[in-house]
Short mmCIF file of C-alpha atoms in Angstrom, two decimals:
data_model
loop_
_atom_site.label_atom_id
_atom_site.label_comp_id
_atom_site.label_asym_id
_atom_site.label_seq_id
_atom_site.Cartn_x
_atom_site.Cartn_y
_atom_site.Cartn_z
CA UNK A 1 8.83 -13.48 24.59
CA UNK A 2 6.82 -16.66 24.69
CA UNK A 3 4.09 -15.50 26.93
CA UNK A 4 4.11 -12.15 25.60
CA UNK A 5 3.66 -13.35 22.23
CA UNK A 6 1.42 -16.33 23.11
CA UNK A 7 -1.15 -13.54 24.91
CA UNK A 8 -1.01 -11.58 21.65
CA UNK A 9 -2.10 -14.75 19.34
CA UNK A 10 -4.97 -15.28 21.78
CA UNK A 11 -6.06 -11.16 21.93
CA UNK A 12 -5.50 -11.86 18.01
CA UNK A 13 -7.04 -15.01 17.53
CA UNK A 14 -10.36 -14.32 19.92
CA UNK A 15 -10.79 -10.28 17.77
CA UNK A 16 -10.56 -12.22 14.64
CA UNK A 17 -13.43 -14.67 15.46
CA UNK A 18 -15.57 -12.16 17.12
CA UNK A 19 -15.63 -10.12 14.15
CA UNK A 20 -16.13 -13.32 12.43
CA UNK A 21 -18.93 -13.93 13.88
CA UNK A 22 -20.66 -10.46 14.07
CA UNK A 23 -20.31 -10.52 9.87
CA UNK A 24 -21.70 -13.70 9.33
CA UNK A 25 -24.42 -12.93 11.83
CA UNK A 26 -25.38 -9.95 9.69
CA UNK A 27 -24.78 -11.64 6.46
CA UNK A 28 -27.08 -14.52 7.12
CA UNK A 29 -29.40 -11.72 8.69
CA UNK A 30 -29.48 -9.56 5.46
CA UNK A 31 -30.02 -13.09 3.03
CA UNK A 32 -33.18 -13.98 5.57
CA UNK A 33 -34.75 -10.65 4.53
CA UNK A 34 -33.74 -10.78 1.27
CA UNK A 35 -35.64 -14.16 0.96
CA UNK A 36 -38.79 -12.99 3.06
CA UNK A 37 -38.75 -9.70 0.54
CA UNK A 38 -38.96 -12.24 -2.48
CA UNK A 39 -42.05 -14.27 -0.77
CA UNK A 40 -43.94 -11.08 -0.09
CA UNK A 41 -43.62 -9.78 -3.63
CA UNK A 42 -44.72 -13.39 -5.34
CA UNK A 43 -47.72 -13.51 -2.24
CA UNK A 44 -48.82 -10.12 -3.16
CA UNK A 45 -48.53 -10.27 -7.48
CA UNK A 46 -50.30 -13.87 -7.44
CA UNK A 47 -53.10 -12.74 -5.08
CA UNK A 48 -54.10 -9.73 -6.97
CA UNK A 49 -55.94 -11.43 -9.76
CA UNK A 50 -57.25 -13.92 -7.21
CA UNK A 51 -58.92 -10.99 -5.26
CA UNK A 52 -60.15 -8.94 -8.49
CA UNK A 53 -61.97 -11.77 -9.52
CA UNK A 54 -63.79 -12.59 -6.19
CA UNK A 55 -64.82 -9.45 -6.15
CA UNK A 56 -66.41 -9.35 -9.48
CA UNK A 57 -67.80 -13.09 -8.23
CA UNK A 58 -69.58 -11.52 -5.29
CA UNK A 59 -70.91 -8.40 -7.43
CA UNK A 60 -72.13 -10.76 -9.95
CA UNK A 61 -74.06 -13.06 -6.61
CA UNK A 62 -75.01 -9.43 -5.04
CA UNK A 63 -76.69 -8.42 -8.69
CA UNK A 64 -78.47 -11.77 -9.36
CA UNK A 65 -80.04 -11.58 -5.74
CA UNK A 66 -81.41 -7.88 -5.94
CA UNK A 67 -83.26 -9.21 -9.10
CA UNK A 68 -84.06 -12.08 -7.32
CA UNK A 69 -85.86 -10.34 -4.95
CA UNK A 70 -87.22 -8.01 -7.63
CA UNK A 71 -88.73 -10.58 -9.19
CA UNK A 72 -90.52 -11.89 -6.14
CA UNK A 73 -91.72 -8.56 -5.25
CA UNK A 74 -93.47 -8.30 -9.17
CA UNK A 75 -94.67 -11.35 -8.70
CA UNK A 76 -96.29 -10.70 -5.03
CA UNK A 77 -97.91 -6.95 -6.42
CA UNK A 78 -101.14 -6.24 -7.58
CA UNK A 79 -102.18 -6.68 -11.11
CA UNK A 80 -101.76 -3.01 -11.81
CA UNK A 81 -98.23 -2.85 -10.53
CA UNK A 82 -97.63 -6.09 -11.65
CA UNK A 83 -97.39 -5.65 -15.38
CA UNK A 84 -95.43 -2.46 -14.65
CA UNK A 85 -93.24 -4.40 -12.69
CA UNK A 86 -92.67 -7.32 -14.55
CA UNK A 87 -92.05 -5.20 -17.65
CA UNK A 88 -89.17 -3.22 -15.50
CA UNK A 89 -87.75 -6.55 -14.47
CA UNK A 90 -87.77 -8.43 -17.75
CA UNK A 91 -85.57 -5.50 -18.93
CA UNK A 92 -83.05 -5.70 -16.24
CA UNK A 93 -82.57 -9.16 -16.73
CA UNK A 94 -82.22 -8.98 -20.14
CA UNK A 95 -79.63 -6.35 -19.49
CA UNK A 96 -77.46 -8.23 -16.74
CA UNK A 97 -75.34 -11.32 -17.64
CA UNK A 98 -75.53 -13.61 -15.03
CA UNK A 99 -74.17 -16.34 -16.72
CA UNK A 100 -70.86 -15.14 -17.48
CA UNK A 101 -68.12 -15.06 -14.59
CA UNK A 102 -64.65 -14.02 -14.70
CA UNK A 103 -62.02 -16.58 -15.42
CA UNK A 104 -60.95 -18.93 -12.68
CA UNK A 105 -57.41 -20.63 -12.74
CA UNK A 106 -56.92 -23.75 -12.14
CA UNK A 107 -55.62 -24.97 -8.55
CA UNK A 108 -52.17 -25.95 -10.33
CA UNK A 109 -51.68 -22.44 -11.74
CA UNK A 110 -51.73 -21.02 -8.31
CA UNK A 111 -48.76 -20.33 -6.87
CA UNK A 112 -47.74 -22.11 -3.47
CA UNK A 113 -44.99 -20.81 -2.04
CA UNK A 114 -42.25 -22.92 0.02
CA UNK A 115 -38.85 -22.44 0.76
CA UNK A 116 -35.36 -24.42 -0.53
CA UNK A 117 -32.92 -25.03 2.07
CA UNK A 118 -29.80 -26.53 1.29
CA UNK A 119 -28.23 -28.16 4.03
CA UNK A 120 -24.95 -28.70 2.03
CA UNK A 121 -24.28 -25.05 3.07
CA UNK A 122 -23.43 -26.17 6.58
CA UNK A 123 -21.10 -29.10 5.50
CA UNK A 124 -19.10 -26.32 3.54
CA UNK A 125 -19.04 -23.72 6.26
CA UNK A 126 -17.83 -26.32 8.27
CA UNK A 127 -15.30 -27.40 6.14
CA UNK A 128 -13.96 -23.89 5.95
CA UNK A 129 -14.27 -23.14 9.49
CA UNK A 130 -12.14 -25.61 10.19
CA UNK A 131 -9.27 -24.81 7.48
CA UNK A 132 -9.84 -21.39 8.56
CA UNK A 133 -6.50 -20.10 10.26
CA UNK A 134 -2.99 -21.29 11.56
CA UNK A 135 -0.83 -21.29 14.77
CA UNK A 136 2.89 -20.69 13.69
CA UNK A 137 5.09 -21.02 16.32
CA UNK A 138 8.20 -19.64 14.01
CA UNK A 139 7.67 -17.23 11.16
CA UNK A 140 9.40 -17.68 7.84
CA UNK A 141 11.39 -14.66 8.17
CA UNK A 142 13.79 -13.04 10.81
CA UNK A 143 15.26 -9.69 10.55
CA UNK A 144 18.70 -10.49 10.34
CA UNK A 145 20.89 -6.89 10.03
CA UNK A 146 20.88 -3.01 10.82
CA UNK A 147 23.30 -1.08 9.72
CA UNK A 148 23.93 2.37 10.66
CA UNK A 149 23.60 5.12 7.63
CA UNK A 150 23.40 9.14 8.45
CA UNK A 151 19.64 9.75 8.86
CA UNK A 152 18.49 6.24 7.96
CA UNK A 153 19.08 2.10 8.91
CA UNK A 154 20.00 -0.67 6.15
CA UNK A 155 17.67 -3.30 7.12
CA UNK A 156 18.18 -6.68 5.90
CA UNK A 157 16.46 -9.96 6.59
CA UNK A 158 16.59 -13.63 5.40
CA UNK A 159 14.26 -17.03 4.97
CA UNK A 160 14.77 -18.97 8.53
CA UNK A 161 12.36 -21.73 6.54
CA UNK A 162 13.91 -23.77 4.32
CA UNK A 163 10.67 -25.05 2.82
CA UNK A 164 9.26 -21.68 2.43
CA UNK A 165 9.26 -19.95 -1.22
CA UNK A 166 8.85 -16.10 -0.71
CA UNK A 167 7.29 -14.39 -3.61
CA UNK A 168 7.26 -10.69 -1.71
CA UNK A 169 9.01 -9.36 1.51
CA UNK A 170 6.99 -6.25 3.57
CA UNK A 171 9.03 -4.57 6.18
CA UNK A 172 7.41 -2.33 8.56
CA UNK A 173 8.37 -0.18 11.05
CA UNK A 174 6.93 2.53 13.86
CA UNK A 175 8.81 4.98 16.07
CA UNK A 176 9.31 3.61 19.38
CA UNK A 177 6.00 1.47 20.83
CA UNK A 178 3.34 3.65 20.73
CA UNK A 179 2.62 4.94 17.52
CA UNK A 180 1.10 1.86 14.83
CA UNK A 181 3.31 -0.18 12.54
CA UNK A 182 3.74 1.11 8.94
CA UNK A 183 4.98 -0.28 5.94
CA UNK A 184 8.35 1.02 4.48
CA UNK A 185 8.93 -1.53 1.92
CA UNK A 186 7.24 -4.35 -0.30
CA UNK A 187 9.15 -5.98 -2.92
CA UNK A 188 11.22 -9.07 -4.02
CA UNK A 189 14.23 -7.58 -1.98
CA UNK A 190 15.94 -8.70 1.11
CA UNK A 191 17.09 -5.54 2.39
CA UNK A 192 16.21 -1.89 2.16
CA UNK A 193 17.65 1.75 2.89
CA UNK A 194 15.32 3.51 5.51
CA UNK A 195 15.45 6.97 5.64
CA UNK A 196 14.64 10.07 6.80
CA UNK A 197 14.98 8.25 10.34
CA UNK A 198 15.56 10.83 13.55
CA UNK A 199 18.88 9.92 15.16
CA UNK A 200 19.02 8.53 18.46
CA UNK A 201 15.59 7.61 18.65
CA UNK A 202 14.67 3.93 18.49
CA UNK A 203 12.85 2.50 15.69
CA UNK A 204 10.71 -0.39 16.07
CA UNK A 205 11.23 -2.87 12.94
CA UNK A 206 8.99 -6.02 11.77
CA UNK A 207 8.95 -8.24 8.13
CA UNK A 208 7.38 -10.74 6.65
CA UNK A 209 6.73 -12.37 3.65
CA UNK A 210 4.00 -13.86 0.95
CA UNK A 211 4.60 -17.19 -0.11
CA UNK A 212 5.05 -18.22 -4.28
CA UNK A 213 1.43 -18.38 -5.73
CA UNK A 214 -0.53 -16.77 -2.69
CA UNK A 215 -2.37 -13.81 -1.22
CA UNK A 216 -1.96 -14.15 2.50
CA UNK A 217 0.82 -13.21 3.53
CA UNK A 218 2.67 -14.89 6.74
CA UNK A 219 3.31 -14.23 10.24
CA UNK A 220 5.58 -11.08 11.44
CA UNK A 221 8.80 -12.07 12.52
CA UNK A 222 10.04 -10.83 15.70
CA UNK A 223 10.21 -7.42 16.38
CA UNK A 224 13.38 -5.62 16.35
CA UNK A 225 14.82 -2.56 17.58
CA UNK A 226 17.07 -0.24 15.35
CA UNK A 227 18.43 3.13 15.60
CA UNK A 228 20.78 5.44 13.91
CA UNK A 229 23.60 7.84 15.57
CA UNK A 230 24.54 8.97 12.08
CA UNK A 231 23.00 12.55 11.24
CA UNK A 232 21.39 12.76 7.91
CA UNK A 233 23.54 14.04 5.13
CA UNK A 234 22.06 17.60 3.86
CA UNK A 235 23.21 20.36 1.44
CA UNK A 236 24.25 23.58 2.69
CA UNK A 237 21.15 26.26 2.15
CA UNK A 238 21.29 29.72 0.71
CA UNK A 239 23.89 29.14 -2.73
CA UNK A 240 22.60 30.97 -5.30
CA UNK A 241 22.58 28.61 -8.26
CA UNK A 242 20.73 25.97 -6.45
CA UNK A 243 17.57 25.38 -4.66
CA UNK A 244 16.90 22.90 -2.12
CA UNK A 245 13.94 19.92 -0.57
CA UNK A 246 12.55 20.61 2.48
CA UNK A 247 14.67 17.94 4.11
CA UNK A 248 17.91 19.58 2.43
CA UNK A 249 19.05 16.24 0.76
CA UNK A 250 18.25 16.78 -2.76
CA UNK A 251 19.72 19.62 -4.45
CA UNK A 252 18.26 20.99 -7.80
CA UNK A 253 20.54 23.56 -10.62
CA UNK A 254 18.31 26.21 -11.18
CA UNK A 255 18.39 28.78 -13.96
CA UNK A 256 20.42 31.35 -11.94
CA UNK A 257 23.81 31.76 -14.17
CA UNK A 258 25.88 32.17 -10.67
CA UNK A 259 28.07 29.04 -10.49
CA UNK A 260 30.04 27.48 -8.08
CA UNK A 261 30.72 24.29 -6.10
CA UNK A 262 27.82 23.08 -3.52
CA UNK A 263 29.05 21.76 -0.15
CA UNK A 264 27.69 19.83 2.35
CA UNK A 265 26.12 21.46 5.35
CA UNK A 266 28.82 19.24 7.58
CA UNK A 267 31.39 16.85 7.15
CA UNK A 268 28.80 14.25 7.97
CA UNK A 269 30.63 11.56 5.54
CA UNK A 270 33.03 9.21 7.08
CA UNK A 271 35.62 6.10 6.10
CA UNK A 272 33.84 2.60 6.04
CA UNK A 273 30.47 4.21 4.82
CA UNK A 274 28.79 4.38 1.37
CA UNK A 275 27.76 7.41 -0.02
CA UNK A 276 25.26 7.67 -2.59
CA UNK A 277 24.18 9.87 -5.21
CA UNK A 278 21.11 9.76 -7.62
CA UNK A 279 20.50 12.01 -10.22
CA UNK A 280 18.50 13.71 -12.99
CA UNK A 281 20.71 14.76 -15.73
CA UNK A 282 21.03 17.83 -17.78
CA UNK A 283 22.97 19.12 -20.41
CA UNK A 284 26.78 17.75 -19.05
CA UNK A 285 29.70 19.61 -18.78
CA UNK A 286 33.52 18.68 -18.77
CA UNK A 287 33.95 21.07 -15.72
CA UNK A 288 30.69 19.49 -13.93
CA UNK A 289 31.73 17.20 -10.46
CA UNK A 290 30.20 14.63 -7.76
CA UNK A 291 32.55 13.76 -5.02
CA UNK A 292 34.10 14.43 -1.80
CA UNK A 293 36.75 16.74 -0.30
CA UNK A 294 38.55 17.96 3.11
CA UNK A 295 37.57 21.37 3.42
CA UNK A 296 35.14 23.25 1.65
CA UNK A 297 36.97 25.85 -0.23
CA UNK A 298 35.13 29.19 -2.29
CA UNK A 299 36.04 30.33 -5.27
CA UNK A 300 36.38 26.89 -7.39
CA UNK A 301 33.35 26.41 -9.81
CA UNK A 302 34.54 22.36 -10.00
CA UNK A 303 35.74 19.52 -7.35
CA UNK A 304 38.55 19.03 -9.92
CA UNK A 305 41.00 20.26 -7.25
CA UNK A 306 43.46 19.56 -4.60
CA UNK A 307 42.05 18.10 -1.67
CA UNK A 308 39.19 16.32 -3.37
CA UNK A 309 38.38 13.16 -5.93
CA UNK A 310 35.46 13.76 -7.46
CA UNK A 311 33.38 12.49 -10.82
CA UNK A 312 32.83 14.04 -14.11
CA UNK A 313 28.74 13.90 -15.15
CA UNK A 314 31.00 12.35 -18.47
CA UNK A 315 32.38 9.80 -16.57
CA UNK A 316 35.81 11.03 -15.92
CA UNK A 317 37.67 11.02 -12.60
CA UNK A 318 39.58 13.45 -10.98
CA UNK A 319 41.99 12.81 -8.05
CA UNK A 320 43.86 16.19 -6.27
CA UNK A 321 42.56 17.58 -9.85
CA UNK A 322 44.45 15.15 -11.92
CA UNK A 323 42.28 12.77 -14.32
CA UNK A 324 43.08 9.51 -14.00
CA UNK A 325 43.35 7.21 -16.85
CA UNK A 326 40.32 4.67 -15.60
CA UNK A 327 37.35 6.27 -16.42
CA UNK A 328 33.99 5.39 -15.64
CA UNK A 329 30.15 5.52 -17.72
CA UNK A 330 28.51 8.86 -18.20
CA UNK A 331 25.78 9.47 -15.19
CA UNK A 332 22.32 8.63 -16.82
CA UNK A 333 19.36 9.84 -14.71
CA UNK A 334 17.88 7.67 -12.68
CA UNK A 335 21.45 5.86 -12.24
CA UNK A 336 23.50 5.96 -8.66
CA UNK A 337 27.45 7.18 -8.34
CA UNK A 338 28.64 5.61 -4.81
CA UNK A 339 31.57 6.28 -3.54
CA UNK A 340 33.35 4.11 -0.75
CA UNK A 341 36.54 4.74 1.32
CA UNK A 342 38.74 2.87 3.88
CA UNK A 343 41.95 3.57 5.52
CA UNK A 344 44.81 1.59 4.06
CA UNK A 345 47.76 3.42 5.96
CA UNK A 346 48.03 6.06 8.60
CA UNK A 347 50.63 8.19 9.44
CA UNK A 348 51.70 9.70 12.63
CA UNK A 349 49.46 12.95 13.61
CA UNK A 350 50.25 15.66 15.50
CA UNK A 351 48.91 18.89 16.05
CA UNK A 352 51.18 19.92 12.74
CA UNK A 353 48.70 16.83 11.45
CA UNK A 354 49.77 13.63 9.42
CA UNK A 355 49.28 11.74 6.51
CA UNK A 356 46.98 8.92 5.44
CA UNK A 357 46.13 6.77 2.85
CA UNK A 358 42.75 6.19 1.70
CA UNK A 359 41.24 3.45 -0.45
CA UNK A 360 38.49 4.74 -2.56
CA UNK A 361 36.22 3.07 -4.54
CA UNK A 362 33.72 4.93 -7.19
CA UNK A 363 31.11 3.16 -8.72
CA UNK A 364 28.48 4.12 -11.57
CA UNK A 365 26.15 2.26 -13.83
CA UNK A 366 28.04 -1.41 -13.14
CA UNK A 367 31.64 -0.37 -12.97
CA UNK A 368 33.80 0.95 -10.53
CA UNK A 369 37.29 2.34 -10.28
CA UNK A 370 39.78 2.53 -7.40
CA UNK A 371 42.47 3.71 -6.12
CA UNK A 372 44.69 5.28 -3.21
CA UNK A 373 44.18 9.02 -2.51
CA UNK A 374 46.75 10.33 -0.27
CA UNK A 375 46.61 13.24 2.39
CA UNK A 376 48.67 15.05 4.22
CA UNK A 377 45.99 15.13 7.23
CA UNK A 378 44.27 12.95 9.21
CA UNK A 379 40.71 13.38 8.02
CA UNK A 380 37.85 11.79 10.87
CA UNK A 381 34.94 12.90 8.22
CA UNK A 382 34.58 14.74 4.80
CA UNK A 383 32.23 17.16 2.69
CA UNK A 384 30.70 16.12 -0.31
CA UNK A 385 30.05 18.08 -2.91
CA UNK A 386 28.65 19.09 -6.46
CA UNK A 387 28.95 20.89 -9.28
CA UNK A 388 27.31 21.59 -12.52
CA UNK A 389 27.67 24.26 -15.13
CA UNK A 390 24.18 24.21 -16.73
CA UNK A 391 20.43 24.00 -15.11
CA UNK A 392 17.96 20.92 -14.95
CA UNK A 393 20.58 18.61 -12.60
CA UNK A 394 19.01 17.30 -9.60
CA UNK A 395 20.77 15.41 -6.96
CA UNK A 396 19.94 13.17 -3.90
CA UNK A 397 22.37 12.51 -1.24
CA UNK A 398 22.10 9.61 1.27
#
């Protein structure tokens, strides 16, 4: 684990700095032509007045020495031509102004171009180079727990440094080695329900966490693997009266006035587990029911029977069909209804079968009942169930 994980931080360390490199390169690349942009637009905006008026400069010169030479041509003619071209030459010259010349500026007024380097830039790079990054031989975090659900893993972690303060936990995870690392859950939490997990196939899983006040977050702690033997819990497909996800775990009442009880596809729920229900609520019913049973049994349009304990969506709570004084909080939507069971006593079983004693707890929106629910047969796993009279209920299952 040491050199494997020491090799890593190198590969990691050396990628990092490379790319490092390669974007400053072509940031300090992209400011040089930035800069040598700028000087060729000030070069070529204060040199175009410069150049307009030497060229007016030489056409004045060029003017005043084709009359020059005018002149000295009149001068050196005949008398006959002379007058003539005297005359001709008087007029240009009174024409031409060759004592007015463009505007000159002044040497100060001419732009002279130099460059401002700031060599404090390289005292703060440096400074930041050498803040930049951290060898952690521990992370914060370890994944601490995985426990077994059907079609999914409870993952749960804890702080392994005291003088850490964790603002945000991210657990990732990837299916076996090869496939990349994906997230599964950021928040404030310390544990968290995977699902939709295949079972019996490993599951690679990885946290870590941001500390109070920053953005970074830490190192990954050290990979785990989890897996699941559990199948997923799923609705039976086909009722009429309810329609089903693709994955078969959330069942939603549909218009159709056919009624009856859903059942689990198989008895995939088993003592020492929690199973969970979430809802969206409709319009309730007294005869409506979440629970469990033994055996799925037709012709009931309720769990309020023998062989099953169950929950009204009003709160109330059936045992073998009986309602039991306790009740609990009408389901809201959004809210969970959880029901947990252990073996208290078991009697002797036989192929003519036996009775057992089961603790059951039922919890909903902060309260819980529970009590003993007797059988007269051993019972390795149970359906689950649900009922409702009216559409608009939808329920998950996990």
């Amino acid at each position: 684990q040491i050199k494997e994980s020491a090799t890593l931080t190198r590969d990691v360390l050396e990628q990092h700095f490379s790319d490092l490199k390669g974007t400053l390169k072509k940031l300090l690349d992209e400011r040089l032509l930035s800069l040598l942009q700028e000087v060729d637009v000030i070069e070529q905006e204060s040199i175009k007045p410069l150049d307009e008026c030497q060229k007016l400069i030489e056409h004045g010169v060029s003017t005043a020495d084709d009359l020059l030479r005018e002149g000295e041509s009149a001068v050196d003619g005949d008398v006959g031509q002379e007058n003539e071209k005297l005359c001709n030459f008087t007029k240009k010259a009174l024409h031409i102004q060759l004592d007015s010349l463009p505007e000159v500026p002044s040497l100060v007024d001419v732009p002279c171009l130099s460059a401002q380097l700031d060599d404090c830039l390289l005292t703060i790079l440096k400074n930041q180079i050498f803040r930049h990054g951290t060898v952690a031989s521990r992370p914060p975090v370890q994944l601490e727990e995985f426990v077994e659900k059907p079609g999914g893993i409870l993952v749960r972690w804890c702080k392994v440094d005291e003088d850490f303060s964790p603002q945000d936990y991210r657990l990732q995870l990837r299916k076996g080695t090869a496939s990349a690392f994906e997230d599964a859950y950021v928040g404030s939490d310390t544990e968290f329900l995977v699902l939709h997990l295949d079972p019996h196939v490993d599951y690679q899983f990885r946290v870590c966490a941001r500390g109070d006040g920053r953005q970074e977050w830490s190192p990954w702690s050290v990979p785990q693997l989890g897996r699941t033997t559990l199948v997923p819990h799923e609705w039976t497909a086909g009722l009429e009266g309810y329609s089903l996800s693709s994955r078969r775990n959330i069942a939603l009442r549909n218009d159709s006035q056919s009624c009856g009880v859903l059942y689990s596809k198989a008895p995939t729920y088993s003592c020492g587990q929690t199973l969970t229900f979430r809802q969206t609520v409709g319009q309730p019913d007294r005869r409506d029911s979440l629970g469990v049973c033994v055996e799925q049994q037709n012709g009931y349009d309720s769990l309020q029977r023998d062989k099953a304990v169950c929950i009204s969506t009003n709160g109330a709570v059936f045992v073998n069909g009986k309602e039991m004084t306790n009740q609990l909080p009408a389901v809201t939507s959004g809210s969970t209804v959880t029901f947990d069971m252990e073996v208290v006593q078991l009697g002797p079983c036989s192929n003519e079968g036996g009775n057992v004693k089961l603790r059951v707890t039922i919890s909903s929106n902060n309260r819980e009942v529970v009590f003993d629910w007797v059988l007269d047969q051993c019972c390795g796993s149970l359906y689950f169930g649900c009922s409702f009279s009216y559409p608009g209920w939808k329920v998950l299952v996990f």
